Amino acid sequence: MPTSPAAGSNSVAWWEQGLQALEGTGLSAGEEVSVILLVSGFVRNAALLTGDLAAAVEARGIPAQEVMDGYARTLDRLVDPVRHPSLSRLLKSEVMGTPDEPDHEFRFRLERVLDGVEALVEARARD
């Protein structure tokens, strides 16, 4: 884990791009920083999840779908329908074993994050 935030020419360029993207939104400087860190954190987490799945696939030497199927089977064994009725319903839907288009999940989730940023910008415009 890093012991301090990254501070180099790429970091400076990254901050500049983020701030330029938020110019004219009516957000305060603190809100701009928070939005940049929110999006950055989302992307970092998505990259970590992708890396974890790739590592599991490589370590086991099986296709990603088989890794995900195994994950769903493990959850199915752990889930008590009485204590976890919502998760039980989700597992019965078999959505966990249904592959999506390669970047679908990333795009879908990023769009929802950006929808939230858009709602904040619209709220500031009404203030």
CSV table of N, CA, C and O in Angstrom, one decimal:
chain,number,residue,atom,x,y,z
A,1,MET,N,0.8,-1.2,0.0
A,1,MET,CA,0.0,0.0,0.0
A,1,MET,C,0.9,1.2,0.0
A,1,MET,O,1.9,1.3,0.7
A,2,PRO,N,0.5,2.3,-0.8
A,2,PRO,CA,1.3,3.5,-0.8
A,2,PRO,C,1.2,4.2,0.6
A,2,PRO,O,0.3,4.1,1.3
A,3,THR,N,2.3,4.8,1.0
A,3,THR,CA,2.4,5.5,2.2
A,3,THR,C,2.0,7.0,2.1
A,3,THR,O,1.8,7.7,3.1
A,4,SER,N,1.8,7.4,0.9
A,4,SER,CA,1.4,8.8,0.6
A,4,SER,C,0.7,8.9,-0.8
A,4,SER,O,1.0,8.0,-1.6
A,5,PRO,N,-0.1,9.9,-1.1
A,5,PRO,CA,-0.6,10.0,-2.4
A,5,PRO,C,0.5,10.1,-3.5
A,5,PRO,O,1.5,10.7,-3.2
A,6,ALA,N,0.2,9.6,-4.7
A,6,ALA,CA,1.1,9.7,-5.8
A,6,ALA,C,1.4,11.2,-6.1
A,6,ALA,O,0.4,12.0,-6.1
A,7,ALA,N,2.6,11.6,-6.3
A,7,ALA,CA,3.0,12.9,-6.6
A,7,ALA,C,4.0,12.9,-7.7
A,7,ALA,O,5.2,12.8,-7.4
A,8,GLY,N,3.6,13.0,-8.9
A,8,GLY,CA,4.5,13.0,-10.0
A,8,GLY,C,3.8,13.7,-11.2
A,8,GLY,O,2.7,14.2,-11.1
A,9,SER,N,4.5,13.7,-12.3
A,9,SER,CA,4.0,14.5,-13.5
A,9,SER,C,2.7,13.9,-14.0
A,9,SER,O,1.7,14.6,-14.4
A,10,ASN,N,2.5,12.5,-13.9
A,10,ASN,CA,1.3,11.9,-14.3
A,10,ASN,C,0.1,12.3,-13.4
A,10,ASN,O,-1.0,12.5,-13.8
A,11,SER,N,0.5,12.3,-12.1
A,11,SER,CA,-0.5,12.7,-11.1
A,11,SER,C,-1.0,14.1,-11.3
A,11,SER,O,-2.2,14.4,-11.2
A,12,VAL,N,-0.1,15.0,-11.6
A,12,VAL,CA,-0.4,16.4,-11.8
A,12,VAL,C,-1.3,16.5,-13.0
A,12,VAL,O,-2.4,17.2,-13.0
A,13,ALA,N,-1.0,15.8,-14.1
A,13,ALA,CA,-1.8,15.8,-15.3
A,13,ALA,C,-3.2,15.2,-15.1
A,13,ALA,O,-4.2,15.7,-15.6
A,14,TRP,N,-3.2,14.2,-14.2
A,14,TRP,CA,-4.5,13.5,-13.9
A,14,TRP,C,-5.4,14.5,-13.2
A,14,TRP,O,-6.6,14.7,-13.5
A,15,TRP,N,-4.9,15.2,-12.2
A,15,TRP,CA,-5.6,16.2,-11.4
A,15,TRP,C,-6.1,17.3,-12.3
A,15,TRP,O,-7.3,17.7,-12.3
A,16,GLU,N,-5.2,17.8,-13.2
A,16,GLU,CA,-5.6,18.9,-14.1
A,16,GLU,C,-6.8,18.4,-15.0
A,16,GLU,O,-7.7,19.2,-15.2
A,17,GLN,N,-6.7,17.2,-15.6
A,17,GLN,CA,-7.8,16.8,-16.4
A,17,GLN,C,-9.1,16.7,-15.7
A,17,GLN,O,-10.1,17.1,-16.2
A,18,GLY,N,-9.0,16.2,-14.5
A,18,GLY,CA,-10.2,16.1,-13.7
A,18,GLY,C,-10.8,17.4,-13.4
A,18,GLY,O,-12.1,17.6,-13.5
A,19,LEU,N,-10.0,18.3,-13.0
A,19,LEU,CA,-10.5,19.7,-12.7
A,19,LEU,C,-11.1,20.4,-13.9
A,19,LEU,O,-12.1,21.1,-13.8
A,20,GLN,N,-10.4,20.2,-15.0
A,20,GLN,CA,-10.9,20.8,-16.3
A,20,GLN,C,-12.3,20.2,-16.6
A,20,GLN,O,-13.2,21.0,-17.1
A,21,ALA,N,-12.4,18.9,-16.4
A,21,ALA,CA,-13.7,18.3,-16.7
A,21,ALA,C,-14.8,18.8,-15.9
A,21,ALA,O,-16.0,18.9,-16.3
A,22,LEU,N,-14.5,19.3,-14.7
A,22,LEU,CA,-15.5,19.8,-13.7
A,22,LEU,C,-15.7,21.3,-13.8
A,22,LEU,O,-16.6,21.9,-13.1
A,23,GLU,N,-14.9,22.0,-14.6
A,23,GLU,CA,-15.1,23.5,-14.7
A,23,GLU,C,-16.5,23.9,-15.2
A,23,GLU,O,-17.1,23.2,-16.0
A,24,GLY,N,-17.0,24.9,-14.5
A,24,GLY,CA,-18.3,25.4,-14.9
A,24,GLY,C,-19.5,24.6,-14.4
A,24,GLY,O,-20.6,24.8,-14.7
A,25,THR,N,-19.2,23.6,-13.5
A,25,THR,CA,-20.3,22.8,-13.0
A,25,THR,C,-21.0,23.4,-11.8
A,25,THR,O,-22.1,23.0,-11.4
A,26,GLY,N,-20.3,24.4,-11.2
A,26,GLY,CA,-20.9,25.0,-10.0
A,26,GLY,C,-20.5,24.3,-8.7
A,26,GLY,O,-21.0,24.7,-7.6
A,27,LEU,N,-19.7,23.3,-8.8
A,27,LEU,CA,-19.3,22.5,-7.6
A,27,LEU,C,-18.2,23.4,-6.9
A,27,LEU,O,-17.4,24.1,-7.5
A,28,SER,N,-18.2,23.2,-5.6
A,28,SER,CA,-17.1,23.9,-4.8
A,28,SER,C,-15.8,23.1,-5.1
A,28,SER,O,-15.8,22.0,-5.6
A,29,ALA,N,-14.7,23.8,-4.7
A,29,ALA,CA,-13.4,23.1,-4.9
A,29,ALA,C,-13.3,21.8,-4.1
A,29,ALA,O,-12.8,20.8,-4.6
A,30,GLY,N,-13.9,21.8,-2.9
A,30,GLY,CA,-13.9,20.5,-2.1
A,30,GLY,C,-14.8,19.4,-2.8
A,30,GLY,O,-14.4,18.3,-2.8
A,31,GLU,N,-15.9,19.8,-3.4
A,31,GLU,CA,-16.7,18.9,-4.1
A,31,GLU,C,-16.0,18.4,-5.4
A,31,GLU,O,-16.1,17.2,-5.7
A,32,GLU,N,-15.3,19.2,-6.0
A,32,GLU,CA,-14.6,18.8,-7.2
A,32,GLU,C,-13.5,17.7,-6.8
A,32,GLU,O,-13.4,16.7,-7.5
A,33,VAL,N,-12.8,18.0,-5.7
A,33,VAL,CA,-11.8,17.0,-5.3
A,33,VAL,C,-12.5,15.7,-4.9
A,33,VAL,O,-12.1,14.6,-5.3
A,34,SER,N,-13.7,15.8,-4.2
A,34,SER,CA,-14.4,14.6,-3.9
A,34,SER,C,-14.9,13.8,-5.1
A,34,SER,O,-14.8,12.5,-5.1
A,35,VAL,N,-15.4,14.5,-6.1
A,35,VAL,CA,-15.8,13.8,-7.3
A,35,VAL,C,-14.7,13.1,-8.0
A,35,VAL,O,-14.8,12.0,-8.4
A,36,ILE,N,-13.5,13.8,-8.1
A,36,ILE,CA,-12.4,13.2,-8.7
A,36,ILE,C,-11.9,11.9,-8.0
A,36,ILE,O,-11.7,10.9,-8.6
A,37,LEU,N,-11.9,12.0,-6.7
A,37,LEU,CA,-11.5,10.9,-5.9
A,37,LEU,C,-12.5,9.7,-5.9
A,37,LEU,O,-12.2,8.6,-5.9
A,38,LEU,N,-13.8,10.1,-6.0
A,38,LEU,CA,-14.9,9.1,-6.2
A,38,LEU,C,-14.7,8.3,-7.5
A,38,LEU,O,-14.7,7.1,-7.5
A,39,VAL,N,-14.5,9.0,-8.6
A,39,VAL,CA,-14.4,8.3,-9.9
A,39,VAL,C,-13.1,7.5,-9.9
A,39,VAL,O,-13.0,6.4,-10.3
A,40,SER,N,-12.0,8.1,-9.3
A,40,SER,CA,-10.7,7.4,-9.3
A,40,SER,C,-10.9,6.1,-8.4
A,40,SER,O,-10.4,5.1,-8.8
A,41,GLY,N,-11.5,6.2,-7.3
A,41,GLY,CA,-11.7,5.1,-6.4
A,41,GLY,C,-12.5,4.0,-7.1
A,41,GLY,O,-12.2,2.8,-7.0
A,42,PHE,N,-13.6,4.4,-7.8
A,42,PHE,CA,-14.4,3.4,-8.6
A,42,PHE,C,-13.5,2.7,-9.6
A,42,PHE,O,-13.6,1.5,-9.7
A,43,VAL,N,-12.7,3.4,-10.4
A,43,VAL,CA,-11.9,2.8,-11.4
A,43,VAL,C,-10.9,1.9,-10.8
A,43,VAL,O,-10.6,0.8,-11.2
A,44,ARG,N,-10.3,2.4,-9.7
A,44,ARG,CA,-9.2,1.5,-9.0
A,44,ARG,C,-9.9,0.2,-8.5
A,44,ARG,O,-9.3,-0.8,-8.7
A,45,ASN,N,-11.0,0.3,-7.9
A,45,ASN,CA,-11.7,-0.9,-7.4
A,45,ASN,C,-12.1,-1.8,-8.5
A,45,ASN,O,-11.9,-3.1,-8.4
A,46,ALA,N,-12.5,-1.3,-9.7
A,46,ALA,CA,-12.9,-2.1,-10.8
A,46,ALA,C,-11.6,-2.8,-11.3
A,46,ALA,O,-11.6,-4.0,-11.7
A,47,ALA,N,-10.5,-2.1,-11.4
A,47,ALA,CA,-9.2,-2.7,-11.8
A,47,ALA,C,-8.8,-3.8,-10.9
A,47,ALA,O,-8.3,-4.9,-11.3
A,48,LEU,N,-9.0,-3.6,-9.6
A,48,LEU,CA,-8.6,-4.6,-8.6
A,48,LEU,C,-9.4,-5.9,-8.7
A,48,LEU,O,-8.9,-7.0,-8.7
A,49,LEU,N,-10.7,-5.7,-8.9
A,49,LEU,CA,-11.6,-6.9,-9.1
A,49,LEU,C,-11.2,-7.6,-10.4
A,49,LEU,O,-11.2,-8.9,-10.4
A,50,THR,N,-11.0,-6.9,-11.4
A,50,THR,CA,-10.6,-7.5,-12.7
A,50,THR,C,-9.3,-8.3,-12.5
A,50,THR,O,-9.1,-9.4,-13.0
A,51,GLY,N,-8.3,-7.7,-11.8
A,51,GLY,CA,-7.0,-8.3,-11.5
A,51,GLY,C,-7.2,-9.6,-10.7
A,51,GLY,O,-6.5,-10.6,-10.9
A,52,ASP,N,-8.1,-9.5,-9.7
A,52,ASP,CA,-8.3,-10.6,-8.8
A,52,ASP,C,-8.9,-11.8,-9.6
A,52,ASP,O,-8.5,-13.0,-9.4
A,53,LEU,N,-9.8,-11.5,-10.5
A,53,LEU,CA,-10.4,-12.6,-11.3
A,53,LEU,C,-9.4,-13.1,-12.2
A,53,LEU,O,-9.3,-14.4,-12.4
A,54,ALA,N,-8.6,-12.3,-12.9
A,54,ALA,CA,-7.5,-12.8,-13.8
A,54,ALA,C,-6.5,-13.7,-13.0
A,54,ALA,O,-6.1,-14.7,-13.5
A,55,ALA,N,-6.2,-13.3,-11.8
A,55,ALA,CA,-5.2,-14.1,-11.0
A,55,ALA,C,-5.9,-15.4,-10.6
A,55,ALA,O,-5.2,-16.4,-10.7
A,56,ALA,N,-7.1,-15.4,-10.3
A,56,ALA,CA,-7.8,-16.7,-10.0
A,56,ALA,C,-7.9,-17.6,-11.2
A,56,ALA,O,-7.6,-18.8,-11.1
A,57,VAL,N,-8.1,-17.0,-12.4
A,57,VAL,CA,-8.2,-17.8,-13.6
A,57,VAL,C,-6.8,-18.4,-13.9
A,57,VAL,O,-6.6,-19.6,-14.2
A,58,GLU,N,-5.7,-17.6,-13.8
A,58,GLU,CA,-4.4,-18.0,-14.0
A,58,GLU,C,-4.0,-19.1,-13.0
A,58,GLU,O,-3.4,-20.1,-13.4
A,59,ALA,N,-4.2,-18.9,-11.7
A,59,ALA,CA,-3.8,-19.8,-10.7
A,59,ALA,C,-4.5,-21.2,-10.9
A,59,ALA,O,-3.9,-22.2,-10.6
A,60,ARG,N,-5.7,-21.2,-11.3
A,60,ARG,CA,-6.5,-22.4,-11.4
A,60,ARG,C,-6.4,-23.0,-12.8
A,60,ARG,O,-6.7,-24.2,-13.0
A,61,GLY,N,-6.0,-22.2,-13.8
A,61,GLY,CA,-5.8,-22.7,-15.1
A,61,GLY,C,-7.1,-23.1,-15.8
A,61,GLY,O,-7.2,-24.0,-16.6
A,62,ILE,N,-8.2,-22.4,-15.4
A,62,ILE,CA,-9.5,-22.7,-16.0
A,62,ILE,C,-10.1,-21.4,-16.5
A,62,ILE,O,-9.7,-20.3,-16.1
A,63,PRO,N,-11.1,-21.5,-17.4
A,63,PRO,CA,-11.7,-20.3,-17.9
A,63,PRO,C,-12.4,-19.5,-16.8
A,63,PRO,O,-12.9,-20.0,-15.8
A,64,ALA,N,-12.5,-18.1,-17.0
A,64,ALA,CA,-13.1,-17.2,-16.1
A,64,ALA,C,-14.5,-17.7,-15.7
A,64,ALA,O,-15.0,-17.6,-14.6
A,65,GLN,N,-15.3,-18.2,-16.7
A,65,GLN,CA,-16.7,-18.6,-16.4
A,65,GLN,C,-16.7,-19.7,-15.4
A,65,GLN,O,-17.6,-19.7,-14.5
A,66,GLU,N,-15.7,-20.6,-15.4
A,66,GLU,CA,-15.7,-21.7,-14.5
A,66,GLU,C,-15.3,-21.2,-13.1
A,66,GLU,O,-15.9,-21.7,-12.1
A,67,VAL,N,-14.5,-20.2,-13.0
A,67,VAL,CA,-14.2,-19.5,-11.7
A,67,VAL,C,-15.4,-18.9,-11.1
A,67,VAL,O,-15.8,-19.1,-10.0
A,68,MET,N,-16.2,-18.2,-12.0
A,68,MET,CA,-17.4,-17.5,-11.5
A,68,MET,C,-18.5,-18.6,-11.1
A,68,MET,O,-19.2,-18.4,-10.2
A,69,ASP,N,-18.6,-19.6,-11.9
A,69,ASP,CA,-19.5,-20.7,-11.5
A,69,ASP,C,-19.2,-21.3,-10.2
A,69,ASP,O,-20.1,-21.6,-9.4
A,70,GLY,N,-17.9,-21.5,-9.9
A,70,GLY,CA,-17.4,-22.0,-8.6
A,70,GLY,C,-17.8,-21.1,-7.5
A,70,GLY,O,-18.2,-21.5,-6.4
A,71,TYR,N,-17.6,-19.8,-7.8
A,71,TYR,CA,-18.0,-18.7,-6.8
A,71,TYR,C,-19.5,-18.8,-6.5
A,71,TYR,O,-19.9,-18.8,-5.3
A,72,ALA,N,-20.3,-18.9,-7.5
A,72,ALA,CA,-21.7,-19.0,-7.3
A,72,ALA,C,-22.1,-20.3,-6.5
A,72,ALA,O,-23.0,-20.2,-5.6
A,73,ARG,N,-21.4,-21.4,-6.8
A,73,ARG,CA,-21.7,-22.7,-6.1
A,73,ARG,C,-21.3,-22.5,-4.6
A,73,ARG,O,-22.0,-23.0,-3.7
A,74,THR,N,-20.2,-21.8,-4.3
A,74,THR,CA,-19.8,-21.6,-3.0
A,74,THR,C,-20.8,-20.8,-2.2
A,74,THR,O,-21.2,-21.1,-1.1
A,75,LEU,N,-21.2,-19.7,-2.9
A,75,LEU,CA,-22.2,-18.8,-2.2
A,75,LEU,C,-23.5,-19.6,-2.0
A,75,LEU,O,-24.1,-19.5,-0.9
A,76,ASP,N,-23.9,-20.5,-2.9
A,76,ASP,CA,-25.1,-21.2,-2.8
A,76,ASP,C,-25.0,-22.2,-1.6
A,76,ASP,O,-26.0,-22.3,-0.8
A,77,ARG,N,-23.8,-22.7,-1.3
A,77,ARG,CA,-23.7,-23.6,-0.1
A,77,ARG,C,-23.7,-22.8,1.2
A,77,ARG,O,-24.1,-23.3,2.2
A,78,LEU,N,-23.2,-21.5,1.1
A,78,LEU,CA,-23.1,-20.7,2.3
A,78,LEU,C,-24.4,-20.0,2.7
A,78,LEU,O,-24.6,-19.6,3.8
A,79,VAL,N,-25.3,-19.8,1.7
A,79,VAL,CA,-26.5,-18.9,1.9
A,79,VAL,C,-27.6,-19.8,2.5
A,79,VAL,O,-28.0,-20.8,2.0
A,80,ASP,N,-28.1,-19.3,3.6
A,80,ASP,CA,-29.3,-19.9,4.3
A,80,ASP,C,-30.5,-19.0,3.8
A,80,ASP,O,-30.5,-17.8,4.1
A,81,PRO,N,-31.4,-19.7,3.1
A,81,PRO,CA,-32.5,-18.9,2.6
A,81,PRO,C,-33.4,-18.2,3.6
A,81,PRO,O,-34.0,-17.1,3.3
A,82,VAL,N,-33.4,-18.7,4.8
A,82,VAL,CA,-34.1,-18.0,5.9
A,82,VAL,C,-33.4,-16.7,6.4
A,82,VAL,O,-34.0,-15.7,6.6
A,83,ARG,N,-32.1,-16.9,6.6
A,83,ARG,CA,-31.3,-15.7,7.0
A,83,ARG,C,-30.9,-14.7,5.9
A,83,ARG,O,-30.7,-13.6,6.1
A,84,HIS,N,-30.9,-15.2,4.7
A,84,HIS,CA,-30.4,-14.4,3.5
A,84,HIS,C,-31.4,-14.6,2.4
A,84,HIS,O,-31.0,-15.0,1.3
A,85,PRO,N,-32.7,-14.2,2.6
A,85,PRO,CA,-33.7,-14.4,1.5
A,85,PRO,C,-33.4,-13.7,0.2
A,85,PRO,O,-33.6,-14.2,-0.9
A,86,SER,N,-32.9,-12.5,0.3
A,86,SER,CA,-32.6,-11.7,-0.9
A,86,SER,C,-31.5,-12.3,-1.7
A,86,SER,O,-31.5,-12.4,-2.9
A,87,LEU,N,-30.4,-12.7,-1.0
A,87,LEU,CA,-29.3,-13.3,-1.7
A,87,LEU,C,-29.7,-14.7,-2.3
A,87,LEU,O,-29.3,-15.0,-3.4
A,88,SER,N,-30.5,-15.4,-1.5
A,88,SER,CA,-31.0,-16.7,-2.0
A,88,SER,C,-31.8,-16.5,-3.3
A,88,SER,O,-31.6,-17.2,-4.3
A,89,ARG,N,-32.6,-15.5,-3.4
A,89,ARG,CA,-33.4,-15.2,-4.6
A,89,ARG,C,-32.4,-14.8,-5.8
A,89,ARG,O,-32.6,-15.3,-6.9
A,90,LEU,N,-31.4,-14.0,-5.5
A,90,LEU,CA,-30.5,-13.6,-6.5
A,90,LEU,C,-29.8,-14.9,-7.1
A,90,LEU,O,-29.6,-15.0,-8.3
A,91,LEU,N,-29.3,-15.8,-6.2
A,91,LEU,CA,-28.6,-17.0,-6.7
A,91,LEU,C,-29.5,-17.9,-7.5
A,91,LEU,O,-29.1,-18.4,-8.5
A,92,LYS,N,-30.8,-17.9,-7.1
A,92,LYS,CA,-31.7,-18.8,-7.9
A,92,LYS,C,-32.0,-18.2,-9.3
A,92,LYS,O,-32.3,-18.9,-10.2
A,93,SER,N,-31.8,-16.9,-9.4
A,93,SER,CA,-32.0,-16.2,-10.7
A,93,SER,C,-30.9,-16.6,-11.7
A,93,SER,O,-31.0,-16.4,-12.9
A,94,GLU,N,-29.8,-17.2,-11.2
A,94,GLU,CA,-28.6,-17.6,-12.0
A,94,GLU,C,-27.9,-16.4,-12.7
A,94,GLU,O,-27.1,-16.6,-13.6
A,95,VAL,N,-28.2,-15.2,-12.3
A,95,VAL,CA,-27.5,-14.0,-12.9
A,95,VAL,C,-26.0,-14.1,-12.6
A,95,VAL,O,-25.2,-13.6,-13.4
A,96,MET,N,-25.6,-14.7,-11.5
A,96,MET,CA,-24.2,-14.8,-11.2
A,96,MET,C,-23.4,-15.7,-12.2
A,96,MET,O,-22.2,-15.5,-12.4
A,97,GLY,N,-24.1,-16.6,-12.9
A,97,GLY,CA,-23.5,-17.5,-13.8
A,97,GLY,C,-23.7,-17.1,-15.3
A,97,GLY,O,-23.3,-17.8,-16.2
A,98,THR,N,-24.3,-15.9,-15.5
A,98,THR,CA,-24.6,-15.5,-16.8
A,98,THR,C,-23.6,-14.4,-17.2
A,98,THR,O,-23.5,-13.4,-16.6
A,99,PRO,N,-22.8,-14.8,-18.2
A,99,PRO,CA,-21.7,-13.8,-18.6
A,99,PRO,C,-22.3,-12.6,-19.3
A,99,PRO,O,-23.3,-12.7,-20.0
A,100,ASP,N,-21.7,-11.4,-19.0
A,100,ASP,CA,-22.1,-10.2,-19.7
A,100,ASP,C,-21.1,-9.9,-20.8
A,100,ASP,O,-20.0,-10.5,-20.9
A,101,GLU,N,-21.4,-8.9,-21.6
A,101,GLU,CA,-20.5,-8.4,-22.6
A,101,GLU,C,-19.2,-8.0,-21.8
A,101,GLU,O,-19.4,-7.5,-20.7
A,102,PRO,N,-18.1,-8.1,-22.4
A,102,PRO,CA,-16.8,-7.9,-21.6
A,102,PRO,C,-16.8,-6.6,-20.7
A,102,PRO,O,-16.4,-6.7,-19.6
A,103,ASP,N,-17.2,-5.5,-21.2
A,103,ASP,CA,-17.1,-4.2,-20.4
A,103,ASP,C,-18.4,-3.7,-19.9
A,103,ASP,O,-18.5,-2.6,-19.4
A,104,HIS,N,-19.5,-4.6,-20.0
A,104,HIS,CA,-20.8,-4.2,-19.6
A,104,HIS,C,-20.9,-3.7,-18.2
A,104,HIS,O,-21.4,-2.6,-17.9
A,105,GLU,N,-20.4,-4.5,-17.2
A,105,GLU,CA,-20.5,-4.2,-15.8
A,105,GLU,C,-19.7,-2.9,-15.5
A,105,GLU,O,-20.2,-2.1,-14.8
A,106,PHE,N,-18.5,-2.7,-16.1
A,106,PHE,CA,-17.8,-1.5,-15.8
A,106,PHE,C,-18.5,-0.3,-16.3
A,106,PHE,O,-18.7,0.7,-15.6
A,107,ARG,N,-19.0,-0.4,-17.5
A,107,ARG,CA,-19.8,0.8,-18.1
A,107,ARG,C,-21.0,1.1,-17.3
A,107,ARG,O,-21.3,2.2,-17.0
A,108,PHE,N,-21.8,0.0,-17.0
A,108,PHE,CA,-23.0,0.2,-16.2
A,108,PHE,C,-22.8,0.9,-14.9
A,108,PHE,O,-23.4,1.9,-14.5
A,109,ARG,N,-21.8,0.4,-14.1
A,109,ARG,CA,-21.5,1.0,-12.8
A,109,ARG,C,-20.9,2.4,-12.9
A,109,ARG,O,-21.3,3.3,-12.1
A,110,LEU,N,-20.0,2.6,-13.9
A,110,LEU,CA,-19.5,4.0,-14.1
A,110,LEU,C,-20.6,4.9,-14.4
A,110,LEU,O,-20.6,6.1,-13.9
A,111,GLU,N,-21.5,4.5,-15.3
A,111,GLU,CA,-22.6,5.4,-15.6
A,111,GLU,C,-23.5,5.8,-14.4
A,111,GLU,O,-23.9,6.9,-14.3
A,112,ARG,N,-23.7,4.8,-13.5
A,112,ARG,CA,-24.4,5.1,-12.3
A,112,ARG,C,-23.7,6.1,-11.4
A,112,ARG,O,-24.3,7.0,-10.8
A,113,VAL,N,-22.4,5.9,-11.3
A,113,VAL,CA,-21.6,6.9,-10.5
A,113,VAL,C,-21.7,8.3,-11.1
A,113,VAL,O,-21.9,9.3,-10.4
A,114,LEU,N,-21.6,8.3,-12.4
A,114,LEU,CA,-21.6,9.6,-13.1
A,114,LEU,C,-23.0,10.2,-13.0
A,114,LEU,O,-23.2,11.4,-13.0
A,115,ASP,N,-24.1,9.4,-13.0
A,115,ASP,CA,-25.4,9.8,-12.8
A,115,ASP,C,-25.5,10.6,-11.4
A,115,ASP,O,-26.2,11.6,-11.3
A,116,GLY,N,-24.9,10.0,-10.4
A,116,GLY,CA,-24.9,10.7,-9.1
A,116,GLY,C,-24.1,12.0,-9.2
A,116,GLY,O,-24.6,13.0,-8.6
A,117,VAL,N,-23.0,12.1,-9.9
A,117,VAL,CA,-22.3,13.3,-10.0
A,117,VAL,C,-23.2,14.4,-10.8
A,117,VAL,O,-23.3,15.5,-10.4
A,118,GLU,N,-23.9,13.9,-11.8
A,118,GLU,CA,-24.8,14.8,-12.5
A,118,GLU,C,-25.9,15.3,-11.6
A,118,GLU,O,-26.2,16.5,-11.7
A,119,ALA,N,-26.4,14.5,-10.8
A,119,ALA,CA,-27.5,14.9,-9.9
A,119,ALA,C,-26.9,16.0,-8.9
A,119,ALA,O,-27.6,17.0,-8.6
A,120,LEU,N,-25.7,15.8,-8.5
A,120,LEU,CA,-25.1,16.8,-7.6
A,120,LEU,C,-24.9,18.2,-8.3
A,120,LEU,O,-25.2,19.2,-7.8
A,121,VAL,N,-24.4,18.1,-9.6
A,121,VAL,CA,-24.2,19.3,-10.4
A,121,VAL,C,-25.5,20.0,-10.6
A,121,VAL,O,-25.6,21.2,-10.5
A,122,GLU,N,-26.6,19.2,-10.9
A,122,GLU,CA,-27.9,19.8,-11.1
A,122,GLU,C,-28.4,20.5,-9.8
A,122,GLU,O,-29.0,21.5,-9.8
A,123,ALA,N,-28.2,19.8,-8.7
A,123,ALA,CA,-28.6,20.4,-7.4
A,123,ALA,C,-27.9,21.7,-7.1
A,123,ALA,O,-28.5,22.7,-6.6
A,124,ARG,N,-26.6,21.7,-7.4
A,124,ARG,CA,-25.8,23.0,-7.2
A,124,ARG,C,-26.3,24.1,-8.1
A,124,ARG,O,-26.3,25.3,-7.8
A,125,ALA,N,-26.8,23.7,-9.3
A,125,ALA,CA,-27.3,24.7,-10.3
A,125,ALA,C,-28.6,25.3,-9.7
A,125,ALA,O,-28.9,26.5,-10.0
A,126,ARG,N,-29.4,24.5,-9.0
A,126,ARG,CA,-30.6,25.0,-8.4
A,126,ARG,C,-30.4,25.9,-7.2
A,126,ARG,O,-31.3,26.6,-6.8
A,127,ASP,N,-29.3,25.7,-6.5
A,127,ASP,CA,-29.0,26.4,-5.3
A,127,ASP,C,-28.8,27.9,-5.5
A,127,ASP,O,-28.4,28.5,-6.4
